[in-house]
CSV table of C-alpha atoms and ligand atoms in Angstrom, one decimal:
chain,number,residue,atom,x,y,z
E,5,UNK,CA,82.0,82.0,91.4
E,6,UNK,CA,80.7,79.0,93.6
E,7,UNK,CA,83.0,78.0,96.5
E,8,UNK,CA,81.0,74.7,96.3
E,9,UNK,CA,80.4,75.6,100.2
E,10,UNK,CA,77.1,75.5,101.5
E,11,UNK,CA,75.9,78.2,104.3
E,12,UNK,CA,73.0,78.3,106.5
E,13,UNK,CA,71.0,81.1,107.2
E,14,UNK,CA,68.3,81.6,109.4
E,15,UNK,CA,66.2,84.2,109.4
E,16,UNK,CA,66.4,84.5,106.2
E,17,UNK,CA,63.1,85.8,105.3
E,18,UNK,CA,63.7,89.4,106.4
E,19,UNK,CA,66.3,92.2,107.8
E,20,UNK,CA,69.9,91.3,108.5
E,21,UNK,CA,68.7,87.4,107.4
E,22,UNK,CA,67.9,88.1,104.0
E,23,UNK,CA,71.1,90.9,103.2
E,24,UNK,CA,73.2,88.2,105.0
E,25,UNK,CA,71.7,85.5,102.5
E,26,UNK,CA,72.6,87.4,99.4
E,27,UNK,CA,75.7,88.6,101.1
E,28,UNK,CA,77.0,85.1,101.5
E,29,UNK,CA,76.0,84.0,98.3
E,30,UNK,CA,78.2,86.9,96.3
E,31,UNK,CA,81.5,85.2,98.2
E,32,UNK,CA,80.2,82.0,96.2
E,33,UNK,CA,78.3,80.2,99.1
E,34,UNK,CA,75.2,77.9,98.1
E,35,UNK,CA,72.8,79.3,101.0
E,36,UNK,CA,70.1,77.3,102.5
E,37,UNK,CA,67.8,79.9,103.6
E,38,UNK,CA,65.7,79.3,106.4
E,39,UNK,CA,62.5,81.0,108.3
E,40,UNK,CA,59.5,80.0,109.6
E,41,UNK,CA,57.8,82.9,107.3
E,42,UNK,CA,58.4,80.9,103.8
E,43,UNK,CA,57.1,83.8,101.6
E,44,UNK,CA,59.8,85.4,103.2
E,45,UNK,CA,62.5,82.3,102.4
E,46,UNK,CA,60.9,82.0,99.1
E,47,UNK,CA,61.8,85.9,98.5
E,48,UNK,CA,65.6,85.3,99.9
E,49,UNK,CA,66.1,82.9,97.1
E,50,UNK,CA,64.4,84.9,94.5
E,51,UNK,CA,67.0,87.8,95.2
E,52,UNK,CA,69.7,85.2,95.3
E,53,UNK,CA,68.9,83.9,91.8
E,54,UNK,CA,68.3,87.2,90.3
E,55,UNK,CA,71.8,88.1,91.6
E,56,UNK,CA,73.0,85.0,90.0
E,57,UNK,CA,74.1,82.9,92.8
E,58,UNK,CA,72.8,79.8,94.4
E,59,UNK,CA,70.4,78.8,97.0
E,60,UNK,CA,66.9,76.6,98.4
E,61,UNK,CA,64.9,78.0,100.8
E,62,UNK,CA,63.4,76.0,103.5
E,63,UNK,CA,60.2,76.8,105.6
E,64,UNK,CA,61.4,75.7,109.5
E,65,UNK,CA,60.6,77.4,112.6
E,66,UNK,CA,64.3,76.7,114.4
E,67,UNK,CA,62.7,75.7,117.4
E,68,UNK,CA,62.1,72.2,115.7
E,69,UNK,CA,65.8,70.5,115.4
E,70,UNK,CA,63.4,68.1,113.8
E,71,UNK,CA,62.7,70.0,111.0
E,72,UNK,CA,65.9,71.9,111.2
E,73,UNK,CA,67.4,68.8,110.9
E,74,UNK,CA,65.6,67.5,107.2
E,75,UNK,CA,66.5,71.1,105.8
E,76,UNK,CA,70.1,70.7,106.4
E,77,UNK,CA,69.4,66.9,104.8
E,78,UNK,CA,67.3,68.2,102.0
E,79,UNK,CA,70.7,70.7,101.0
E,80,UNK,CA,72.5,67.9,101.8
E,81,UNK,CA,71.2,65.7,99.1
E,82,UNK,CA,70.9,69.1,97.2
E,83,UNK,CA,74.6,70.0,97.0
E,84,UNK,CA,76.5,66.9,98.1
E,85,UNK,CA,77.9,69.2,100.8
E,86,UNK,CA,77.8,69.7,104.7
E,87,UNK,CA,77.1,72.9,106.1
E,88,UNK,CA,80.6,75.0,105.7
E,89,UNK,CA,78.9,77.9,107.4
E,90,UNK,CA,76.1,78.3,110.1
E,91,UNK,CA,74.5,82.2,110.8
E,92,UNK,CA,72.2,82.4,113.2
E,93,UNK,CA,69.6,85.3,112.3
E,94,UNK,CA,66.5,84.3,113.2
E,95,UNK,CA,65.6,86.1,116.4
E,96,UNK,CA,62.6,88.2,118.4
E,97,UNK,CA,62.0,90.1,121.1
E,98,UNK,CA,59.4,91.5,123.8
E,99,UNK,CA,59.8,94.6,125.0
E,100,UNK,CA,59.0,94.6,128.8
E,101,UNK,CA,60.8,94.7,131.8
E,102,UNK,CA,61.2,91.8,134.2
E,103,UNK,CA,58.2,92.2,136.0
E,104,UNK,CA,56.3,92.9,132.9
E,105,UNK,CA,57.4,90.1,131.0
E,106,UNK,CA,55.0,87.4,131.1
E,107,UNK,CA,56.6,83.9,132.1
E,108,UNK,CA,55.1,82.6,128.6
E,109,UNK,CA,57.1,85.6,126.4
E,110,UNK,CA,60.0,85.2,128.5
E,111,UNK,CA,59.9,81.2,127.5
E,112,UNK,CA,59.5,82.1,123.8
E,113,UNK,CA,62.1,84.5,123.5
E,114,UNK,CA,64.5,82.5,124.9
E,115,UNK,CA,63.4,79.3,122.7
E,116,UNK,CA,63.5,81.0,119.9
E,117,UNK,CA,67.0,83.5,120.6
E,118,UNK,CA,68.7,81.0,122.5
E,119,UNK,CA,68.1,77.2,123.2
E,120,UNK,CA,67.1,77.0,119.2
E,121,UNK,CA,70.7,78.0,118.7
E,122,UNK,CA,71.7,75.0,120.8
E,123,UNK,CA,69.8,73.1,118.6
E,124,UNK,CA,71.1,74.3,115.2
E,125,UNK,CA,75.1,74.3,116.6
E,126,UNK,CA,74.2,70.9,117.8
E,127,UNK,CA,73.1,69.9,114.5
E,128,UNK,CA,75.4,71.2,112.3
E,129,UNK,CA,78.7,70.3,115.0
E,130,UNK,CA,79.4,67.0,113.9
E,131,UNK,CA,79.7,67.1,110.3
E,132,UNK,CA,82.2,70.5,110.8
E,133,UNK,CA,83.8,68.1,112.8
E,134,UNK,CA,83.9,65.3,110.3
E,135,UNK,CA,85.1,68.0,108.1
E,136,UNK,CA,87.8,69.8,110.0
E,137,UNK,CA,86.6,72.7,109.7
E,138,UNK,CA,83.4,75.0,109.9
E,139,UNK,CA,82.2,78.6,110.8
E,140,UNK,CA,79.5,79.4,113.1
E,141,UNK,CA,78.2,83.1,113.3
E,142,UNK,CA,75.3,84.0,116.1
E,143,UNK,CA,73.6,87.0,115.9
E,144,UNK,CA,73.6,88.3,119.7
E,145,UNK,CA,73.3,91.7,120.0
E,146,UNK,CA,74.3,95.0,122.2
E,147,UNK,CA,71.9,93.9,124.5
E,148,UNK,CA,73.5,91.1,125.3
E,149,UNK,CA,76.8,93.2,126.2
E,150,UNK,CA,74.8,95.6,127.9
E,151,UNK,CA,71.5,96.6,129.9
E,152,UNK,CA,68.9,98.1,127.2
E,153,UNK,CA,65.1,99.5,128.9
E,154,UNK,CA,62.5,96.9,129.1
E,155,UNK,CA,64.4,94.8,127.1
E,156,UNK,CA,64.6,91.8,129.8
E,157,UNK,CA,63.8,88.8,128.1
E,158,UNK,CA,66.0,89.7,125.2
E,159,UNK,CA,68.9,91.2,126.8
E,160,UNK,CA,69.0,88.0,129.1
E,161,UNK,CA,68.8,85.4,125.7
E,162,UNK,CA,71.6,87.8,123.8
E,163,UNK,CA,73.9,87.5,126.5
E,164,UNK,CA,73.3,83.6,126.7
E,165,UNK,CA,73.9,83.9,122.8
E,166,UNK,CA,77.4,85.5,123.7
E,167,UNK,CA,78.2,82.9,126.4
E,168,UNK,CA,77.3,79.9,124.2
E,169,UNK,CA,79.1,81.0,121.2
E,170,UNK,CA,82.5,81.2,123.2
E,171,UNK,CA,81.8,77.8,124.8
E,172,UNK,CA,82.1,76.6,121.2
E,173,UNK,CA,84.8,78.4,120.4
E,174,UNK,CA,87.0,77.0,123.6
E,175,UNK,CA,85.3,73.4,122.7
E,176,UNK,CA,86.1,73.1,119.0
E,177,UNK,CA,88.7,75.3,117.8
E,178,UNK,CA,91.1,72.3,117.9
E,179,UNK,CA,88.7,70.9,115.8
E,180,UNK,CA,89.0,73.6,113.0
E,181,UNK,CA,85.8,75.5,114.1
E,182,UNK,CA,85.6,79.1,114.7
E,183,UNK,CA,82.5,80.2,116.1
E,184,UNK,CA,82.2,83.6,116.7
E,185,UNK,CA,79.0,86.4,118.2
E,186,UNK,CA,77.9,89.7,116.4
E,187,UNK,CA,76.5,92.7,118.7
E,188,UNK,CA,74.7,95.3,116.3
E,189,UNK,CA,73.3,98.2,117.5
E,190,UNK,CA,70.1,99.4,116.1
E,191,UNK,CA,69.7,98.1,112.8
E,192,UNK,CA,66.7,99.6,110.2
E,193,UNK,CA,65.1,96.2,109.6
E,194,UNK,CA,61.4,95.6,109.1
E,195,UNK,CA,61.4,94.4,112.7
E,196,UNK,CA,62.3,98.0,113.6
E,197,UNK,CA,60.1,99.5,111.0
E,198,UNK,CA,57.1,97.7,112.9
E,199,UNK,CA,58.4,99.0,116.1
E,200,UNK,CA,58.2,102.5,114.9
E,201,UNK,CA,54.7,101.9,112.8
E,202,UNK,CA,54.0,100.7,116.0
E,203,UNK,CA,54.7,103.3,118.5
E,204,UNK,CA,52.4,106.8,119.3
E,205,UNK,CA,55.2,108.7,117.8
E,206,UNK,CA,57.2,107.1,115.0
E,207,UNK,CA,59.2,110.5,114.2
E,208,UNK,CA,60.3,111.1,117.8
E,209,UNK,CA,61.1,106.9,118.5
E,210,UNK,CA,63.2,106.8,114.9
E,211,UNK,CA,64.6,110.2,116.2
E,212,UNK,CA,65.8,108.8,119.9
E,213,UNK,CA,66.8,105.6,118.3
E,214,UNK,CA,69.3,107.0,115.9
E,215,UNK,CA,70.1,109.3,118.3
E,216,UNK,CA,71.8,106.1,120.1
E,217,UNK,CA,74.4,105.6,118.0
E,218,UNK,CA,77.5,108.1,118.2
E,219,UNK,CA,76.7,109.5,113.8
E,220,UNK,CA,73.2,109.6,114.3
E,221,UNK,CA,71.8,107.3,112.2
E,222,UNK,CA,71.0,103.4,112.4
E,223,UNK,CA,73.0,100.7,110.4
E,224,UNK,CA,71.2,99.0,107.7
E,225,UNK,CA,70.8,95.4,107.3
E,226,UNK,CA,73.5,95.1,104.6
E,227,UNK,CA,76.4,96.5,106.7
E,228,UNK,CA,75.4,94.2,109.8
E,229,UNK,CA,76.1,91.3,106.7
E,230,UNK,CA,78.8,92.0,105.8
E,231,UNK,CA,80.3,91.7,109.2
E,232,UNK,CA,78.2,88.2,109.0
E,233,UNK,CA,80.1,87.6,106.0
E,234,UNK,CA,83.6,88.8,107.2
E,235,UNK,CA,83.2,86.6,110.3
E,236,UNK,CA,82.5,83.8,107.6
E,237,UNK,CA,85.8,84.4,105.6
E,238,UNK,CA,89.4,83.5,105.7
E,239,UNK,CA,89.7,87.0,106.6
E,240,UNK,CA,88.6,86.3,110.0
E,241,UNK,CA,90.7,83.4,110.6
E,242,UNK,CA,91.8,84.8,113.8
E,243,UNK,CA,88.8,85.8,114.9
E,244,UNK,CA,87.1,83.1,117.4
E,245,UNK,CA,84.8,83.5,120.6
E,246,UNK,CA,84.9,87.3,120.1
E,247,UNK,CA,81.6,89.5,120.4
E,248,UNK,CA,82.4,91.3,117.4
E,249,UNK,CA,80.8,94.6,118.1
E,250,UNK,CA,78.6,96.3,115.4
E,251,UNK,CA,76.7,99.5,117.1
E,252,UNK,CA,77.6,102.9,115.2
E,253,UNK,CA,79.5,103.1,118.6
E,254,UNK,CA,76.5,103.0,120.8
E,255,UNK,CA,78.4,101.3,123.5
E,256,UNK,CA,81.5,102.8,123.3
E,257,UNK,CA,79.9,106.0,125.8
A,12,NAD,N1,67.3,95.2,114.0
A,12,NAD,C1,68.0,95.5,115.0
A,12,NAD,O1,68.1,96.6,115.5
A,12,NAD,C2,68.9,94.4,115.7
A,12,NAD,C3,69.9,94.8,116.6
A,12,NAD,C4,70.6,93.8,117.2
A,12,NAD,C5,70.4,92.5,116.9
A,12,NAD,N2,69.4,92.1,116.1
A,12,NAD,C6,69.2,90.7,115.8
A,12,NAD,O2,69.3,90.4,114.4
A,12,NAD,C7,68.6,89.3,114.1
A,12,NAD,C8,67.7,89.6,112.9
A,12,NAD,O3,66.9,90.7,113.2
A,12,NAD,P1,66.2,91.7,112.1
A,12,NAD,O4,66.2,93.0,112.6
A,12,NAD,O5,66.7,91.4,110.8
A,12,NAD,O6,64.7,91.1,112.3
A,12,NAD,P2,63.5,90.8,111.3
A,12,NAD,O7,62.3,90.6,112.1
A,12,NAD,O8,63.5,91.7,110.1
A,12,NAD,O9,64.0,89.3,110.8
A,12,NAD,C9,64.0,88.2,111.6
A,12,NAD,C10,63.6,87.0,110.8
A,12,NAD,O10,63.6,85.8,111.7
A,12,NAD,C11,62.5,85.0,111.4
A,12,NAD,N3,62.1,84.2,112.6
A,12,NAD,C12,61.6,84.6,113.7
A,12,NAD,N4,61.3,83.6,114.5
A,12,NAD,C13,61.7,82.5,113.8
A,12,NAD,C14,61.6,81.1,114.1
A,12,NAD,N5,61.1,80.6,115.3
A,12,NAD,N6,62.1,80.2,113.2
A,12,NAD,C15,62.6,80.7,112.0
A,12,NAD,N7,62.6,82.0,111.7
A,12,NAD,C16,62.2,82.9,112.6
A,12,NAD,C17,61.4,86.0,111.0
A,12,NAD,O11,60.3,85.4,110.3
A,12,NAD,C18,62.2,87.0,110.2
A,12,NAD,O12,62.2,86.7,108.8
A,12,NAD,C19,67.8,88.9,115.3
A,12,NAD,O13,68.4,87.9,116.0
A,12,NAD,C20,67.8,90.2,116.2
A,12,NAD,O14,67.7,89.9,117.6
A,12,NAD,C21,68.6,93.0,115.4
């Protein structure tokens, strides 16, 4: 059943984007789905519709508020509707320490983890605000609560991510805006499935990743949304500015 509420969702096109996006759209939620891959948008919606909810996909790299800007104006028109809901998926990461990291990926992953959220939160802001109300859910990270090997670039834009989503919750919750972080732990996306087709040993990496979290295993994209979609609900109504922890338990030793 359609809440007539729009949600955003970037990063759509893959992993924890793509659950989230069918996630959101079985609570009722029209779901603009967003990513710069637009097979990967297009493939979002498909699963959508063949669920029978509702959503438009929208090819955007969230680095241009430009065009992040005409998607949310393109649902706009669409559904009549500003955005009820913002998730911030879309996210990628180097994996190098500091002095590894070259000063061109640090600049990337930071655009596209952290100063594109600036831009989307900026852009969706004011109508929430015109609204009285609105939900804005970043995807951070562990990393970004604590220090993870050559993970420097990243663990420095998932801590920014943490930072700036409280700063919104302190600046608008009078407003009727919660905004609120997610930290998963490792998560079996395609991201990580490229990371272990990737490495010399993909049975002993999978192995010493699972091993990270305290039963062994890592989440799946589907549980890490519907923490996305639990921070989204009235459920969560006094939940705002946490970093709402999702790691198997891998920080809790
Ligand atoms: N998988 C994990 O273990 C894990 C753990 C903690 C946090 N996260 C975070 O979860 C989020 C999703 O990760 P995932 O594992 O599903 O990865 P994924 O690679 O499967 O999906 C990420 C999606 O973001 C899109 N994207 C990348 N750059 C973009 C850009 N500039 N503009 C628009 N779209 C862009 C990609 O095309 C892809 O569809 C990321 O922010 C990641 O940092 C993942």
């Amino acid at each position: 059943m359609s809440t007539g509420k729009t949600a955003v969702v970037t990063g759509a096109g893959s992993g924890i984007g793509r659950a989230s996006a069918k996630a959101l759209a079985a609570q009722g939620y029209r779901v603009l789905a967003i990513d710069v891959d637009s097979a990967g948008a297009d493939e979002a919606v498909r699963a959508v519709h063949e669920a029978g909810g509702q959503a438009a996909a929208a090819a955007c790299d969230v680095r241009d508020p430009e065009a992040f800007g005409a998607a949310l104006d393109d649902a706009r028109r669409r559904w009549s509707a500003p955005p009820a809901l913002l998730a911030n998926v879309a996210g990628i990461g180097v994996a190098a320490s500091l002095t590894e990291t070259s000063p061109d990926d640090w600049d990337r992953v930071l655009a596209v983890n952290l100063t594109a959220l600036f831009h989307t939160c900026r852009a969706v802001l004011p109508p929430m605000v015109e609204a009285g109300s609105g939900v804005i859910v970043n995807v951070a990270s562990v990393s970004g609560l604590v220090g993870v090997r050559d993970r420097a670039a990243y663990c420095a834009s998932k801590a920014g991510v943490i930072g700036l989503t409280r700063s919104i919750a302190v600046d608008y919750a009078h407003l009727g805006i919660r905004a609120n972080a997610i930290c998963p732990g490792t998560v079996a996306s395609e991201w990580i499935g490229k990371i272990l087709a990737d490495s010399p040993d993909p049975a002993a990496t999978r192995a010493r990743m699972e091993a990270r979290q305290l039963d062994g295993r890592m989440g799946t994209p589907e549980e890490v949304a519907s923490g996305i979609a639990f921070l989204a609900g009235d459920g969560a109504r006094f939940v705002n500015g946490s970093a709402f922890v999702m790691d198997g338990g891998m920080t809790a030793i």
